[in-house]
Short mmCIF file of C-alpha atoms and ligand atoms in Angstrom, two decimals:
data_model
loop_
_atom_site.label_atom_id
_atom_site.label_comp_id
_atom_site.label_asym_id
_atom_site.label_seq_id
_atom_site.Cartn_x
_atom_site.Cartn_y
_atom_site.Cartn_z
CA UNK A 1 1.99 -9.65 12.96
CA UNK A 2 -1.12 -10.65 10.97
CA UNK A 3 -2.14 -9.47 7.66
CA UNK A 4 -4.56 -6.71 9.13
CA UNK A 5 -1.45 -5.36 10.42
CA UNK A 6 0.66 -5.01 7.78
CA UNK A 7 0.97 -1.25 6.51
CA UNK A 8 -0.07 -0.62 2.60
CA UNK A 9 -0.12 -2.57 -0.24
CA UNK A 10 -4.10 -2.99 0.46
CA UNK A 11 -5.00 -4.43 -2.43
CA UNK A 12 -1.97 -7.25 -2.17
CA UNK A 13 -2.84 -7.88 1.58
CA UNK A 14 -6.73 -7.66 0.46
CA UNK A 15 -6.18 -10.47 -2.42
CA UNK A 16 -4.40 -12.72 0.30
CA UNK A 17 -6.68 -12.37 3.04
CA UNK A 18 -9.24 -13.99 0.84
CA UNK A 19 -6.90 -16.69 -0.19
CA UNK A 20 -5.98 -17.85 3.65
CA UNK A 21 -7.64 -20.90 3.69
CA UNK A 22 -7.13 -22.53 -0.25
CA UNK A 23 -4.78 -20.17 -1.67
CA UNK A 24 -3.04 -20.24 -5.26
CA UNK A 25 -0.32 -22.86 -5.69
CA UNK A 26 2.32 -20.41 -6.30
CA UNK A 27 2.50 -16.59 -5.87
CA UNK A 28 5.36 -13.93 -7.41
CA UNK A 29 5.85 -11.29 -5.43
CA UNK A 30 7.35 -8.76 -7.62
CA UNK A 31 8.57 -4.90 -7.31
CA UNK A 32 11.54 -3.02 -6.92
CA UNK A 33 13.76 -4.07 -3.78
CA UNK A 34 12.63 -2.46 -0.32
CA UNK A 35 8.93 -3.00 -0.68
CA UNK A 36 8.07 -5.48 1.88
CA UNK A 37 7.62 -8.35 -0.46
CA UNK A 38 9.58 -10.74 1.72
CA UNK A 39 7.58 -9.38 4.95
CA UNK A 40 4.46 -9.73 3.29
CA UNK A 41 5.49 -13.19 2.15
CA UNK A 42 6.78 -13.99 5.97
CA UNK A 43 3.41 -12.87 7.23
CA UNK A 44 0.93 -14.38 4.85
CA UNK A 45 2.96 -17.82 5.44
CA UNK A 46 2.57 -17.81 9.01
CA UNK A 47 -0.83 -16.92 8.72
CA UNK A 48 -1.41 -19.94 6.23
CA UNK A 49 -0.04 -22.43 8.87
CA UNK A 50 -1.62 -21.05 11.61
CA UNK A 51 -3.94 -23.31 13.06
CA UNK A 52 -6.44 -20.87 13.39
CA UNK A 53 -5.03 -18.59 10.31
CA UNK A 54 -4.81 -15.76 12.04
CA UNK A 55 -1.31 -15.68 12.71
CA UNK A 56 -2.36 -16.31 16.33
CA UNK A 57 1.35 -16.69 17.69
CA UNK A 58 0.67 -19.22 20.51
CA UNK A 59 -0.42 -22.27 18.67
CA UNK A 60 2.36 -24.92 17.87
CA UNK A 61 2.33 -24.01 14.02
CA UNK A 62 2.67 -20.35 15.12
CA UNK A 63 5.33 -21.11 17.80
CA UNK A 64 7.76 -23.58 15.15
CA UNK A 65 7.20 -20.53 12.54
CA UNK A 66 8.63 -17.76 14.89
CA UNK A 67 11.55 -20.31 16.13
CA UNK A 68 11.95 -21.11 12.46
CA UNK A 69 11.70 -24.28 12.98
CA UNK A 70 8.04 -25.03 11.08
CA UNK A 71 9.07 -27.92 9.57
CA UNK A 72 6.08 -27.50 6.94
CA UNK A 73 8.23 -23.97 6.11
CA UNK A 74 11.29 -23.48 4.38
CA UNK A 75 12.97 -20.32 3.01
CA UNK A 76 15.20 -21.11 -0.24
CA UNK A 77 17.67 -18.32 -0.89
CA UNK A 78 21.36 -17.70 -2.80
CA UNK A 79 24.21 -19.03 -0.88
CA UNK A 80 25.39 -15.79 -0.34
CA UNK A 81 29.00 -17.44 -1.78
CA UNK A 82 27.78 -18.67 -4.52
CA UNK A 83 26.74 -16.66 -7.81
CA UNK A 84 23.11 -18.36 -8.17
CA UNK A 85 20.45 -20.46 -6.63
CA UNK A 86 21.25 -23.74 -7.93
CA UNK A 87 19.29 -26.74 -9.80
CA UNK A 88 20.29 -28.81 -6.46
CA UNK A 89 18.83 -26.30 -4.33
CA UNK A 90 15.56 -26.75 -6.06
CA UNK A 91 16.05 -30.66 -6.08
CA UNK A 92 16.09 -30.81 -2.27
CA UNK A 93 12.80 -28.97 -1.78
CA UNK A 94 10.66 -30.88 -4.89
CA UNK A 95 12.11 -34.30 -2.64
CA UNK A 96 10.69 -32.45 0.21
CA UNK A 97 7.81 -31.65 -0.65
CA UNK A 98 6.86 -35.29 -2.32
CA UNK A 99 6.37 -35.88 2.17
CA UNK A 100 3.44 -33.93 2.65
CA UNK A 101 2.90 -31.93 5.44
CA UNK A 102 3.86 -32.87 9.46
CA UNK A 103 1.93 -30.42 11.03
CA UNK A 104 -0.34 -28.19 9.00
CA UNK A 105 -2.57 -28.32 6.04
CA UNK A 106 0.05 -26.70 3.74
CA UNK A 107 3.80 -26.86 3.09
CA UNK A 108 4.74 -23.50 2.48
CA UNK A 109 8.33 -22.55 0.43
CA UNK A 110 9.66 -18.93 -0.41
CA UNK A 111 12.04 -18.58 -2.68
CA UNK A 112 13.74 -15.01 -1.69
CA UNK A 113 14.71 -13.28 -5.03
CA UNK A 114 13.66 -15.76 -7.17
CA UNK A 115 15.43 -14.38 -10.59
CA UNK A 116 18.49 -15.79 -8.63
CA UNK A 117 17.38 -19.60 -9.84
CA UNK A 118 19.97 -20.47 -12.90
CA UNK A 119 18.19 -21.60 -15.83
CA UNK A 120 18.02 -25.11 -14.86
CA UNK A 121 16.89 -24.71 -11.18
CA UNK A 122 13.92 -22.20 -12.74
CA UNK A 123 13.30 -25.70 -15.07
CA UNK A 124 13.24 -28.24 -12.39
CA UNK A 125 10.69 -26.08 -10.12
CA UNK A 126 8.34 -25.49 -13.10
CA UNK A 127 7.63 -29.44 -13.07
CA UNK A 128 6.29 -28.86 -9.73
CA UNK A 129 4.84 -25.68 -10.35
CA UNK A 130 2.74 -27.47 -13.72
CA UNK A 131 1.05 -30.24 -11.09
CA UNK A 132 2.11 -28.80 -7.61
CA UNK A 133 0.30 -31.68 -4.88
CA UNK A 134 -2.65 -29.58 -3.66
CA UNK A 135 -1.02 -29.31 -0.29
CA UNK A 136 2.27 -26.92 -1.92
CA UNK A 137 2.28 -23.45 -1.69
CA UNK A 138 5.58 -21.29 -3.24
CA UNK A 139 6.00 -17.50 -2.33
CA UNK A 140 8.41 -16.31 -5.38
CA UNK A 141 9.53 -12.99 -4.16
CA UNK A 142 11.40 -11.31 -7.37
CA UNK A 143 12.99 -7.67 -7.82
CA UNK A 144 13.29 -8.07 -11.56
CA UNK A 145 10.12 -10.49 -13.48
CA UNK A 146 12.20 -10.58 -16.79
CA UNK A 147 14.87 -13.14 -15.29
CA UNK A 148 12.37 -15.69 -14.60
CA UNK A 149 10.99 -17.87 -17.53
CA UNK A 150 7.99 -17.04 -18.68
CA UNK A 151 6.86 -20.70 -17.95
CA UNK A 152 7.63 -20.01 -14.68
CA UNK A 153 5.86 -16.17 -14.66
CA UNK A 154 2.72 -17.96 -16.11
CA UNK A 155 2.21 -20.94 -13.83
CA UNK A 156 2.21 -18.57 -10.80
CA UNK A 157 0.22 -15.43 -9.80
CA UNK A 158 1.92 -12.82 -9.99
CA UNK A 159 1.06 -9.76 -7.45
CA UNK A 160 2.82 -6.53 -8.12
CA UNK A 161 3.84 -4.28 -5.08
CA UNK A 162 3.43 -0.43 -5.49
CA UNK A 163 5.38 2.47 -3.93
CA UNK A 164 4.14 3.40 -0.48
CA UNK A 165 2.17 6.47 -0.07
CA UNK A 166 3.90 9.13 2.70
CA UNK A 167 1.29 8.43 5.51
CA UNK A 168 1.66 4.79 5.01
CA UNK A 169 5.31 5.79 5.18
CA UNK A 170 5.16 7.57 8.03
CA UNK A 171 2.97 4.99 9.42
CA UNK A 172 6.04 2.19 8.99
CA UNK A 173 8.51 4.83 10.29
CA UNK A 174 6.57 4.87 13.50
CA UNK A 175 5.84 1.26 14.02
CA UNK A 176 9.75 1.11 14.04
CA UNK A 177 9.92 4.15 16.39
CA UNK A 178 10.96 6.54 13.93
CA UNK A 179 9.82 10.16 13.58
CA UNK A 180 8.50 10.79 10.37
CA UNK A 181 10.69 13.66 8.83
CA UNK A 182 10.14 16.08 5.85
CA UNK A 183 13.27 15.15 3.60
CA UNK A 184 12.94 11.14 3.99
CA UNK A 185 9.12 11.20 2.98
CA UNK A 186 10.07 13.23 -0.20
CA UNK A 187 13.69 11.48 -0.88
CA UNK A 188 12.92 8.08 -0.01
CA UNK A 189 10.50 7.87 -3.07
CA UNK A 190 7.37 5.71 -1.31
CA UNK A 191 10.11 2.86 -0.51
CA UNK A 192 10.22 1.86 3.45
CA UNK A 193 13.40 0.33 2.76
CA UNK A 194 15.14 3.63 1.66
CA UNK A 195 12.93 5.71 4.19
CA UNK A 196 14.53 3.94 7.29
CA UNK A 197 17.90 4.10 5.65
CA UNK A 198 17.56 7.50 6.72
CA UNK A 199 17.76 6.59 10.43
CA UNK A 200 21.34 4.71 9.96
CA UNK A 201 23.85 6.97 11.27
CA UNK A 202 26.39 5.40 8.86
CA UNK A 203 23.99 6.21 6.07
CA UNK A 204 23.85 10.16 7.53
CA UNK A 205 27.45 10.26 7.32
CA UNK A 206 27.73 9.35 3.91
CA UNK A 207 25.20 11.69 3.08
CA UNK A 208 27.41 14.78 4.80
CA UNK A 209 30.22 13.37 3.00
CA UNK A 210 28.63 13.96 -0.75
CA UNK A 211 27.06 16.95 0.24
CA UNK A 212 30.49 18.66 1.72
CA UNK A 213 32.19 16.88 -1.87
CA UNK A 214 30.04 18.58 -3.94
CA UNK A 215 30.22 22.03 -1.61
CA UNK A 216 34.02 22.04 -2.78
CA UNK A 217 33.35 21.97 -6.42
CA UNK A 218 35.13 24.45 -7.75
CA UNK A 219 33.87 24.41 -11.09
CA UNK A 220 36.32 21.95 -12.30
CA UNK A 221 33.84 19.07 -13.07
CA UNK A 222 36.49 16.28 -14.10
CA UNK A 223 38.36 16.02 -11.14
CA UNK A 224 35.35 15.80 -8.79
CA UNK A 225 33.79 13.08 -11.24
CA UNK A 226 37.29 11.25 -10.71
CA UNK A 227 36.54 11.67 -6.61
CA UNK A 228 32.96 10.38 -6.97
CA UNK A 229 34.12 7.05 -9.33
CA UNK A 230 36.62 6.47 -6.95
CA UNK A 231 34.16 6.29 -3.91
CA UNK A 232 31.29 4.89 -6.14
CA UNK A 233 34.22 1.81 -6.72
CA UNK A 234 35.28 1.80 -2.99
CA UNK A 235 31.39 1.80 -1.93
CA UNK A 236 29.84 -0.59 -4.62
CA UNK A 237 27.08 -1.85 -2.67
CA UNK A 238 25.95 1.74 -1.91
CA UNK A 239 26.21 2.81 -5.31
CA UNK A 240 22.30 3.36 -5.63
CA UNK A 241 22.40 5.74 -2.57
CA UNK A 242 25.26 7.40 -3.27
CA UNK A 243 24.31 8.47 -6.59
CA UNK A 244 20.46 9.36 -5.62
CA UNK A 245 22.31 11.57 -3.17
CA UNK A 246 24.42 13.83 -5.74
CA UNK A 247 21.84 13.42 -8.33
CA UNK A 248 18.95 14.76 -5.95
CA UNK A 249 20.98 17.72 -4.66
CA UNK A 250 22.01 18.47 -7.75
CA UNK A 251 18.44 18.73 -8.86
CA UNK A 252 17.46 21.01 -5.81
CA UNK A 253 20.58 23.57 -6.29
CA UNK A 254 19.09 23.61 -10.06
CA UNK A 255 15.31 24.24 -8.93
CA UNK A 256 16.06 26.23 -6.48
CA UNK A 257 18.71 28.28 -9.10
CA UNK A 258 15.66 28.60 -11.38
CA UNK A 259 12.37 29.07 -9.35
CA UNK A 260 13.93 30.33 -6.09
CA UNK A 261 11.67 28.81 -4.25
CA UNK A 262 12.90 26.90 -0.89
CA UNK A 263 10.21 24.87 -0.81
CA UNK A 264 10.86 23.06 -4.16
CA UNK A 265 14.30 21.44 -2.39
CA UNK A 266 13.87 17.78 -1.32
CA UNK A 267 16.39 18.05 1.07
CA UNK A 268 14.65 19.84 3.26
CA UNK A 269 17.17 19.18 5.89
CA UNK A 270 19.76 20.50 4.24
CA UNK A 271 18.46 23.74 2.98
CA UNK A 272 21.45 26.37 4.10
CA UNK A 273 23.80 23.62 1.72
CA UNK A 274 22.12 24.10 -0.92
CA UNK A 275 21.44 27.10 -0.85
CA UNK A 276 25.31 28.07 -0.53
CA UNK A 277 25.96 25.99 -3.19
CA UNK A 278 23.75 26.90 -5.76
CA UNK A 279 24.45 30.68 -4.69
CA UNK A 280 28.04 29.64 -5.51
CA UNK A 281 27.38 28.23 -9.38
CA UNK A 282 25.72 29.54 -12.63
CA UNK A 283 22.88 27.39 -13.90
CA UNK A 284 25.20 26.25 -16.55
CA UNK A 285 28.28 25.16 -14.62
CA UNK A 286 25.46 22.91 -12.19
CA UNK A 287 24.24 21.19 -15.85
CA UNK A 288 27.68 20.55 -16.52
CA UNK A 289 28.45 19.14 -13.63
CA UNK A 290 24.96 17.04 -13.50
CA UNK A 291 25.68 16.00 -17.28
CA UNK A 292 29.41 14.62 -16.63
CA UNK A 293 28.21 13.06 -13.34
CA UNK A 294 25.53 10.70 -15.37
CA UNK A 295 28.05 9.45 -17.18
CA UNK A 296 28.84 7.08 -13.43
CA UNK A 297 25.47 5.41 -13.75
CA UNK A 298 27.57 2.60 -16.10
CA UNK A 299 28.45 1.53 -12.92
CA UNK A 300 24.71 0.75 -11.67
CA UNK A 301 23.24 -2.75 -12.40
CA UNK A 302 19.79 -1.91 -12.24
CA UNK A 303 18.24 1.04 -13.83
CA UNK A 304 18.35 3.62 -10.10
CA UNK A 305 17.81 6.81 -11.24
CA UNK A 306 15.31 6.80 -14.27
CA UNK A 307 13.28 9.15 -12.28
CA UNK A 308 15.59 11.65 -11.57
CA UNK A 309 16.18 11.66 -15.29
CA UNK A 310 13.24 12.59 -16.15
CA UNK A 311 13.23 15.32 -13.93
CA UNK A 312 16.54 16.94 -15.11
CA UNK A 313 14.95 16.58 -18.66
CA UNK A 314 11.54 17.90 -17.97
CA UNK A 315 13.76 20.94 -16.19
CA UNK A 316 15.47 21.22 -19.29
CA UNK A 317 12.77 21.32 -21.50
CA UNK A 318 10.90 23.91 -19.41
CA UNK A 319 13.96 25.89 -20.00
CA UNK A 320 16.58 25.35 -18.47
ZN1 ZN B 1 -1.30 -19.72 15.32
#
C-alpha cells in the first residue's frame, strides 16, 4: 500500500505526499487511538525508502521494509513488561542513527505511542530532534499530545488525525472484507478501529451479554451497578467498550422513550431489545439507572465517553 491508497485523512496523506522526497525531520502523529496513525506512519515510511518513493514493493528498500528487516527502519515501542519507554531505549537509536544510512537516502524511526517516553528518554531525543543529521526522519505517533514536552511538541510537526467519515468507513470495512452495517457506522463514532471491532465475534458476545444484563434490570439500580463494576474489574482492558455499550443503549431506550421514533436508536441491530426494554421502564427509572451507572467511568483512564455525556445532557435539557 502507497499513500494514494490509504482511505481518509486527505489532508494528512495530502501534506505527506508533498513531503516524499525532503520531508520534515520529525512528524507527531496525534489523535485518539484507532485512527490509523501507526498505518499511516508504516506507509509513508516505506514510501520514503522506496527507491522510487512510491512504495513500489519489489525494489530491495521495499522488499527489507515488508520483511522488516530495512535496516535504515526501526520501530521503537514500550516493552510491553515494562511501565515506560526508557532513556536507554532512546540512547540506542541516537547511537544508531550517528551511522547514516546503508541503503536509502533516509533513516527512518517511529516511535509508537510516543507519550510512553519517561521524562528523561523525551530529553535525550530532543537533542537529536534540535540538530537531527539531515538524513533522520522520526514518526512520533501519540494518543495523548499533553504527555510529551512541549520541547519535544515544538521541534516536530505535528499532524492531527480526524474521525473518519461513514463512506470512508465503509470504504475501510470493505478493503478488509467487511460489509458495511447500519449500527457500526453510527456506534463506532468515525473510528476504523472500533468499526471492525464490530466484526470480532468475541466482541458480539460481549455486546449480547450487556444488553441481556441490562434486559434484567429490575429497577433495582444498585445491584446491577455492583454486576457491571464487577465485570468492568474482570474486563479492564475492555472497559471503553463495555461502557460505550450500556451508555449507548441506555441513550436509545431514553430517545426512543421520549420521541418514539425507531429510527433515532443507534443500535439499529438491536431494535426489538430496546424496544422491550424501554417499554419495560419509566423515563425516570432509565435516568436513574444512567445517572448511578456514570458513577463507573472512575474506572476509565482516558476521558471515553465525553460524547455520550453531552448527549444525555442535551436530552435533559430538552426536557427530559
Ligand atoms: Zn520500492
Amino acid at each position: 500500500m502507497n499513500l494514494d491508497a490509504f482511505i481518509g485523512q486527505k489532508g494528512l496523506v495530502a501534506t505527506l505526499k508533498k513531503a516524499l522526497i525532503r520531508p520534515f525531520h520529525a512528524y507527531i502523529f496525534e489523535g485518539e487511538k484507532g485512527l490509523g496513525k501507526k498505518l499511516l506512519a508504516m506507509t509513508f515510511s516505506k514510501q520514503v525508502l522506496c527507491e522510487k518513493k512510491i512504495a513500489c514493493g519489489v525494489c530491495k528498500s521495499c522488499r527489507l521494509f515488508d520483511a522488516l528487516t530495512h535496516p535504515d527502519f526501526k520501530i521503537i515501542k514500550r516493552d510491553e513488561d515494562k511501565k515506560e519507554i526508557s532513556v536507554d531505549a532512546i540512547r540506542e537509536i541516537i547511537k544508531d542513527i550517528s551511522r547514516g544510512p546503508i541503503f536509502a537516502s533516509k533513516k527512518v524511526y517511529i516511535i509508537q505511542e510516543a507519550e510512553e517516553m519517561s521524562t528523561s528518554a523525551q530529553n535525550a531525543l530532543l537533542k537529536t530532534l534540535e540538530e537531527p543529521p539531515e538524513y533522520a526522519l522520526f514518526i512520533l505517533t501519540c494518543n495523548n499530545l499533553e504527555r510529551l514536552l512541549p520541547t519535544v511538541v515544538s521541534r516536530s510537526l505535528v499532524l492531527s488525525f480526524k474521525r473518519y467519515s461513514s463512506s470512508e468507513i465503509s470504504e475501510i470495512l470493505k478493503s478488509h472484507g467487511y460489509e458495511p452495517k447500519d449500527y457500526v457506522l453510527k456506534l463506532c463514532r468515525g473510528n476504523p478501529k472500533i468499526a471492525l471491532d464490530f466484526y470480532d465475534k468475541e466482541v458480539q458476545n460481549k455486546r449480547d451479554y450487556i444488553f441481556d444484563k441490562l434486559l434484567s434490570y429490575d429497577g433495582a439500580s444498585f445491584s446491577l451497578i455492583k454486576e457491571f463494576e464487577s465485570d468492568f474489574e474482570k474486563f479492564k482492558d475492555d472497559f471503553a467498550f463495555l461502557f460505550e455499550t450500556v451508555v449507548y443503549f441506555l441513550r436509545d431506550a431514553l430517545m426512543f422513550k421520549k420521541t418514539n421514533l425507531v429510527e433515532l436508536i443507534t443500535n439499529t441491530d438491536k431494535l426489538e431489545k430496546i424496544v422491550e426494554f424501554a417499554n419495560k421502564h419509566t423515563i425516570s427509572h432509565i435516568y436513574r439507572l444512567l445517572q448511578d451507572f456514570m458513577m463507573l467511568e472512575k474506572y476509565s483512564d482516558a476521558n471515553v465517553i465525553s460524547d455520550n455525556v453531552l448527549d444525555m445532557i442535551f436530552l435533559k435539557l430538552s426536557g427530559g
